[in-house]
XYZ file of C-alpha atoms in Angstrom:
416
model
C 150.074 71.054 119.854
C 149.358 71.139 123.607
C 146.546 73.646 123.052
C 144.388 71.162 121.118
C 143.411 68.940 124.099
C 142.530 72.053 126.107
C 140.364 73.393 123.274
C 138.630 70.037 122.954
C 137.925 69.864 126.689
C 136.618 73.456 126.750
C 134.295 72.784 123.820
C 133.005 69.608 125.491
C 132.309 71.422 128.771
C 130.427 74.219 126.979
C 128.368 71.673 125.034
C 127.428 69.798 128.207
C 126.523 73.056 129.982
C 124.384 74.234 127.071
C 122.640 70.875 126.807
C 121.968 70.836 130.540
C 120.518 74.352 130.387
C 118.303 73.432 127.439
C 117.073 70.328 129.245
C 115.861 72.529 132.129
C 113.693 74.620 129.790
C 109.945 74.112 130.116
C 108.081 74.102 126.804
C 104.425 74.941 126.219
C 102.629 71.750 125.223
C 99.073 73.054 124.859
C 97.025 76.274 125.125
C 93.270 76.085 125.644
C 90.818 79.017 125.616
C 87.640 78.809 127.691
C 84.663 81.145 127.302
C 85.080 82.095 123.650
C 81.672 82.631 122.076
C 82.147 85.044 119.184
C 85.929 85.087 118.802
C 87.577 82.512 116.543
C 90.093 80.441 118.549
C 92.818 80.809 115.901
C 92.340 84.566 116.147
C 92.715 84.428 119.922
C 95.904 82.375 119.505
C 97.326 85.062 117.175
C 96.529 87.814 119.669
C 98.689 86.267 122.418
C 101.774 85.818 120.206
C 104.717 85.372 120.860
C 103.224 82.932 123.407
C 102.464 79.753 121.445
C 102.839 75.977 121.484
C 106.449 74.843 121.477
C 107.777 78.106 122.921
C 109.439 78.364 126.318
C 107.257 78.824 129.404
C 108.691 81.442 131.777
C 107.665 83.240 134.935
C 106.192 86.102 132.869
C 104.207 84.002 130.375
C 100.888 84.271 132.213
C 101.154 88.049 132.638
C 102.138 88.458 128.973
C 98.993 86.581 127.902
C 96.782 88.823 130.063
C 98.414 91.988 128.734
C 98.029 91.021 125.063
C 94.365 90.088 125.534
C 93.584 93.331 127.372
C 95.400 95.342 124.716
C 93.189 93.814 122.008
C 90.162 95.417 123.667
C 87.634 92.755 122.623
C 87.654 90.824 125.912
C 86.434 91.688 129.390
C 89.654 92.813 131.169
C 89.030 90.376 134.038
C 91.043 87.521 132.499
C 92.262 84.422 134.341
C 95.212 82.237 133.286
C 96.012 78.877 134.903
C 99.108 76.796 134.138
C 99.988 73.198 134.986
C 103.561 71.959 134.637
C 104.092 68.235 134.205
C 107.730 67.281 133.883
C 109.256 69.592 131.296
C 106.025 70.680 129.589
C 103.353 73.236 130.470
C 99.609 73.200 129.844
C 97.906 76.623 129.823
C 94.192 77.312 130.312
C 92.914 80.828 129.530
C 89.499 81.924 130.805
C 88.025 84.915 128.941
C 84.703 86.572 128.244
C 83.966 88.215 124.899
C 83.026 91.863 125.133
C 79.849 93.003 123.441
C 81.145 94.683 120.290
C 78.289 94.578 117.789
C 76.203 97.389 119.247
C 74.961 100.818 118.182
C 76.998 103.132 120.404
C 75.297 106.442 121.214
C 77.717 109.343 120.892
C 76.919 112.602 122.616
C 78.823 115.728 123.497
C 77.914 119.252 124.463
C 79.573 122.343 125.824
C 78.412 125.457 127.651
C 79.359 127.505 124.581
C 76.218 126.204 122.874
C 77.802 123.507 120.709
C 76.314 120.019 120.749
C 76.589 116.795 118.816
C 74.582 113.564 118.883
C 74.813 110.457 116.782
C 75.198 106.741 116.619
C 78.233 104.654 115.726
C 77.509 101.114 114.637
C 80.860 99.441 115.116
C 81.958 95.822 115.088
C 85.480 95.549 116.499
C 85.513 91.756 116.237
C 84.115 91.211 112.743
C 83.213 87.541 112.164
C 85.180 86.749 115.318
C 88.474 87.633 113.604
C 89.494 90.859 115.393
C 88.761 93.145 112.443
C 86.874 96.411 112.811
C 84.065 97.727 110.617
C 82.162 100.851 111.545
C 79.466 103.131 110.180
C 78.402 106.287 111.973
C 76.072 109.229 111.539
C 76.354 112.430 113.569
C 74.286 115.587 113.713
C 74.686 118.750 115.725
C 75.258 122.464 115.863
C 78.312 122.054 113.611
C 76.453 120.225 110.818
C 76.251 116.542 109.981
C 78.695 113.834 108.963
C 78.722 110.250 107.746
C 81.690 108.053 108.657
C 82.867 104.648 107.456
C 85.987 102.891 108.807
C 87.677 99.509 108.417
C 90.733 98.166 110.226
C 92.559 94.833 109.942
C 95.404 94.302 112.481
C 96.575 91.132 110.707
C 96.519 92.205 107.069
C 96.929 89.150 104.788
C 98.003 87.101 107.813
C 100.890 89.444 108.699
C 101.544 91.787 111.640
C 100.704 94.821 109.477
C 97.649 96.871 110.454
C 95.664 98.127 107.431
C 93.056 100.882 107.758
C 90.674 102.694 105.436
C 88.340 105.580 106.089
C 85.680 107.619 104.325
C 83.863 110.633 105.727
C 81.563 113.206 104.184
C 79.133 115.800 105.404
C 78.166 119.416 105.924
C 80.582 121.285 108.183
C 79.371 124.462 109.882
C 82.499 125.942 111.403
C 82.691 128.802 113.875
C 86.223 129.857 114.805
C 86.544 131.700 118.106
C 89.030 133.546 120.257
C 89.777 132.195 123.762
C 87.202 134.766 124.968
C 84.616 132.954 122.786
C 84.326 135.841 120.330
C 83.511 134.608 116.815
C 86.117 135.676 114.272
C 85.114 133.458 111.341
C 81.937 131.585 110.473
C 81.466 129.496 107.335
C 79.857 126.349 105.918
C 81.312 123.765 103.549
C 80.675 120.341 102.055
C 83.594 118.095 103.040
C 84.840 114.715 101.795
C 87.865 112.779 103.028
C 89.275 109.405 101.936
C 92.283 107.731 103.559
C 94.324 104.522 103.347
C 96.947 103.628 105.942
C 99.303 100.930 107.191
C 101.213 100.433 110.438
C 104.189 98.056 110.535
C 105.661 96.800 113.843
C 109.457 96.722 113.983
C 109.673 95.368 117.529
C 107.398 94.752 120.514
C 107.380 98.502 121.274
C 108.316 100.321 118.058
C 106.298 100.723 114.848
C 106.139 102.994 111.835
C 103.224 103.857 109.617
C 102.186 105.561 106.426
C 98.931 107.087 105.218
C 97.564 108.531 101.980
C 94.588 110.860 102.025
C 92.405 112.921 99.722
C 90.556 115.984 101.027
C 87.883 118.034 99.301
C 86.034 121.015 100.761
C 83.464 122.984 98.754
C 82.783 126.340 100.353
C 79.070 127.158 100.606
C 78.815 130.490 102.389
C 80.583 132.980 104.627
C 78.497 134.215 107.524
C 81.098 136.756 108.591
C 83.528 138.845 106.602
C 86.544 138.330 108.854
C 88.396 136.252 106.266
C 87.387 134.546 103.008
C 87.196 130.764 102.810
C 87.827 129.228 99.395
C 87.205 125.796 97.908
C 90.021 123.402 98.696
C 91.146 120.039 97.326
C 94.362 118.249 98.211
C 96.074 114.901 98.325
C 98.942 113.990 100.578
C 100.976 111.434 102.464
C 101.970 111.139 106.096
C 104.648 109.094 107.816
C 104.640 108.324 111.524
C 106.789 106.695 114.197
C 105.441 105.290 117.451
C 107.093 103.972 120.609
C 104.730 102.307 123.078
C 105.357 100.475 126.332
C 102.071 100.261 128.209
C 100.808 98.068 131.039
C 97.047 97.443 131.005
C 95.386 97.254 134.413
C 91.777 97.702 135.558
C 90.618 100.368 134.868
C 93.707 102.385 133.851
C 96.798 101.846 131.723
C 100.343 102.759 132.714
C 103.595 103.285 130.883
C 105.096 105.466 128.172
C 103.981 106.380 124.668
C 105.607 108.699 122.140
C 104.622 109.339 118.534
C 105.541 111.747 115.769
C 104.237 112.363 112.284
C 105.331 114.279 109.205
C 102.724 115.062 106.566
C 102.880 116.728 103.179
C 99.774 117.769 101.256
C 99.593 119.130 97.738
C 96.821 121.487 96.720
C 95.128 120.226 93.553
C 93.733 123.647 92.656
C 96.536 126.007 93.666
C 99.467 123.513 93.374
C 100.673 124.706 96.765
C 102.458 122.565 99.361
C 101.121 122.230 102.915
C 103.655 120.572 105.248
C 102.770 119.730 108.837
C 104.469 118.075 111.809
C 102.832 116.577 114.901
C 104.215 115.014 118.058
C 102.860 113.518 121.267
C 104.222 112.119 124.518
C 102.256 110.375 127.283
C 103.634 109.075 130.574
C 101.194 107.340 132.925
C 102.364 106.418 136.437
C 100.864 104.395 139.278
C 101.826 106.343 142.437
C 99.378 104.408 144.641
C 97.385 101.214 144.183
C 94.957 101.599 141.257
C 95.630 105.357 140.955
C 96.878 107.056 137.790
C 99.064 110.123 137.315
C 99.170 111.003 133.607
C 101.445 113.573 131.970
C 100.594 114.387 128.345
C 102.162 116.819 125.867
C 101.087 117.634 122.288
C 102.718 119.858 119.717
C 102.026 120.577 116.053
C 103.208 122.935 113.325
C 101.947 123.629 109.823
C 102.440 126.153 107.051
C 99.684 127.990 105.155
C 96.940 125.449 105.880
C 93.524 126.737 104.739
C 90.919 127.244 107.500
C 89.139 123.953 106.754
C 92.284 121.898 107.382
C 93.772 123.627 110.420
C 94.277 121.815 113.731
C 91.238 121.916 116.025
C 91.739 122.345 119.764
C 89.351 121.799 122.649
C 87.768 118.620 123.980
C 90.970 116.630 124.510
C 93.739 116.384 127.150
C 95.809 119.542 127.265
C 93.094 121.811 125.866
C 89.893 120.976 127.753
C 89.797 124.599 128.966
C 89.165 125.781 125.375
C 85.832 125.843 123.475
C 85.290 122.365 122.109
C 86.537 122.201 118.517
C 86.154 125.946 117.939
C 89.801 126.962 118.169
C 91.623 126.735 114.820
C 95.434 126.718 114.899
C 98.289 126.707 112.408
C 100.632 125.715 115.230
C 100.204 124.911 118.909
C 101.575 123.182 121.960
C 99.590 121.902 124.910
C 100.251 119.886 128.039
C 98.213 118.289 130.778
C 98.758 116.715 134.190
C 95.872 114.621 135.524
C 95.272 112.428 138.561
C 92.563 109.740 138.533
C 91.210 107.696 141.448
C 88.735 104.777 141.299
C 85.825 105.967 143.449
C 83.539 102.949 143.028
C 84.382 99.519 141.685
C 81.287 97.470 140.957
C 80.587 94.192 139.215
C 81.104 95.021 135.575
C 82.951 98.318 135.779
C 84.544 101.235 137.592
C 83.600 104.840 138.277
C 86.674 107.082 138.566
C 87.199 110.704 139.630
C 89.763 112.889 137.879
C 91.439 116.224 138.490
C 93.651 117.915 135.888
C 95.496 121.075 134.901
C 95.883 122.107 131.249
C 98.120 124.724 129.680
C 99.406 125.674 126.258
C 99.538 128.210 123.452
C 98.401 128.418 119.839
C 98.597 130.667 116.795
C 96.046 130.803 113.966
C 96.116 132.516 110.596
C 94.024 135.374 112.029
C 95.564 135.910 115.464
C 98.868 136.221 117.217
C 99.934 133.696 119.846
C 97.322 133.053 122.552
C 98.073 131.361 125.879
C 95.651 129.298 127.940
C 95.802 127.442 131.251
C 93.511 126.322 134.016
C 92.275 123.517 136.301
C 89.443 121.079 135.857
C 87.751 117.952 137.156
C 85.755 115.104 135.711
C 84.307 111.621 136.080
C 84.982 108.503 133.988
C 82.755 105.431 133.736
C 84.438 102.217 132.519
C 82.154 99.305 131.536
C 84.030 95.999 131.285
C 81.633 94.167 128.966
C 81.432 96.928 126.335
C 84.234 97.572 123.846
C 83.955 101.360 124.080
C 86.121 104.022 125.734
C 85.099 105.489 129.067
C 81.999 107.679 129.265
C 83.226 111.026 130.582
C 82.110 114.423 131.835
C 84.536 117.295 132.430
C 84.382 120.872 133.643
C 87.390 123.177 133.243
C 88.251 126.835 133.840
C 90.456 128.973 131.606
C 92.268 131.300 134.012
C 93.424 133.482 131.101
C 89.850 134.441 130.216
C 87.837 133.535 133.317
C 85.508 131.353 131.235
C 84.635 127.718 131.893
C 83.927 124.782 129.614
C 81.623 121.846 130.325
C 81.747 118.822 128.056
C 80.402 115.288 128.073
C 80.869 112.401 125.707
C 82.185 108.920 125.061
C 85.980 108.814 125.182
C 86.429 112.574 125.566
C 89.514 113.748 127.395
C 90.908 110.279 127.963
C 93.039 107.673 126.327
C 95.709 109.053 124.060
């Protein structure tokens, strides 16, 4: 019986303490965007979730808003947030500038091995001001031509699910080489690919996705007799997991990213299975103010993939020392360590210098395991008002072969 008064008193004290704590909480009364021209304000409000009216205002609210807006990629990264607290409520003003997204983006790349590619990508990454992406591109070069159509909706049917579709077709002139740039297979094919995908967030950092695809490759001719290339049609599914904790600064991003994918294709002509596994890890550090140290590792494995569907190496972090897109692999691993320094910050952008070292190994259906490694350097040009990746140029040496690779393009060797 004597325990009841004590229990009552304890409950009363806890209630008073909880009420007092709740009364100290500052709530967001209003959020106003300034500078929106093309972006719908409701869309901008969705982008900064979980920050919204009625939610608690904390010491990290302003930084969270900036990070979510930079992550979206449709605003100039120079974003300003001002807050005014009156009593127990907060009023937030967000000053942004829409990036120019509806532009024909010239795409160019070339390498000292004689390969080149030019084209134009008409992409709208803020369709009707609602943060949806629609793109149409045409590319032509030494490896043939291709037509590309993509669509992406990060808020599918008002949810947090990202929905994507893609269609590509064209003439593919493929030349597979050894690390010494000796041609071992040369063929041409008409290729078509259709894909549908979804990505579902589980938490702020973790998401999983799924994709269905259809591939069709009609072999036209063999220009070398090293190995026959047959017609190929397949359909398949792929599941993926992604963990991402990134901090977006100007011009670089920092943090950790890891992803893995398991795919399974079925040949429609030969009824054969083609499993494949891919994985990636990226860790970007900020050792000094505005510097970036990035460590990246890729790995992939497949079984019995036909030449048209094998992994292509070269022209990306970890394999910039290899001929761009001319190394075909059934399985590979690659890694890269790079250090980037802003050399010139000007109104509207940044010019950065980069040094890197790549190394790895791969195995194709025609060769045993080959190793590669070597140093390189490059420049990156970031333009704040354009919603495109950095314009880059890189030169790298393969110390295994003594050959060098020079490449230039939009978004090459950077990002993920």
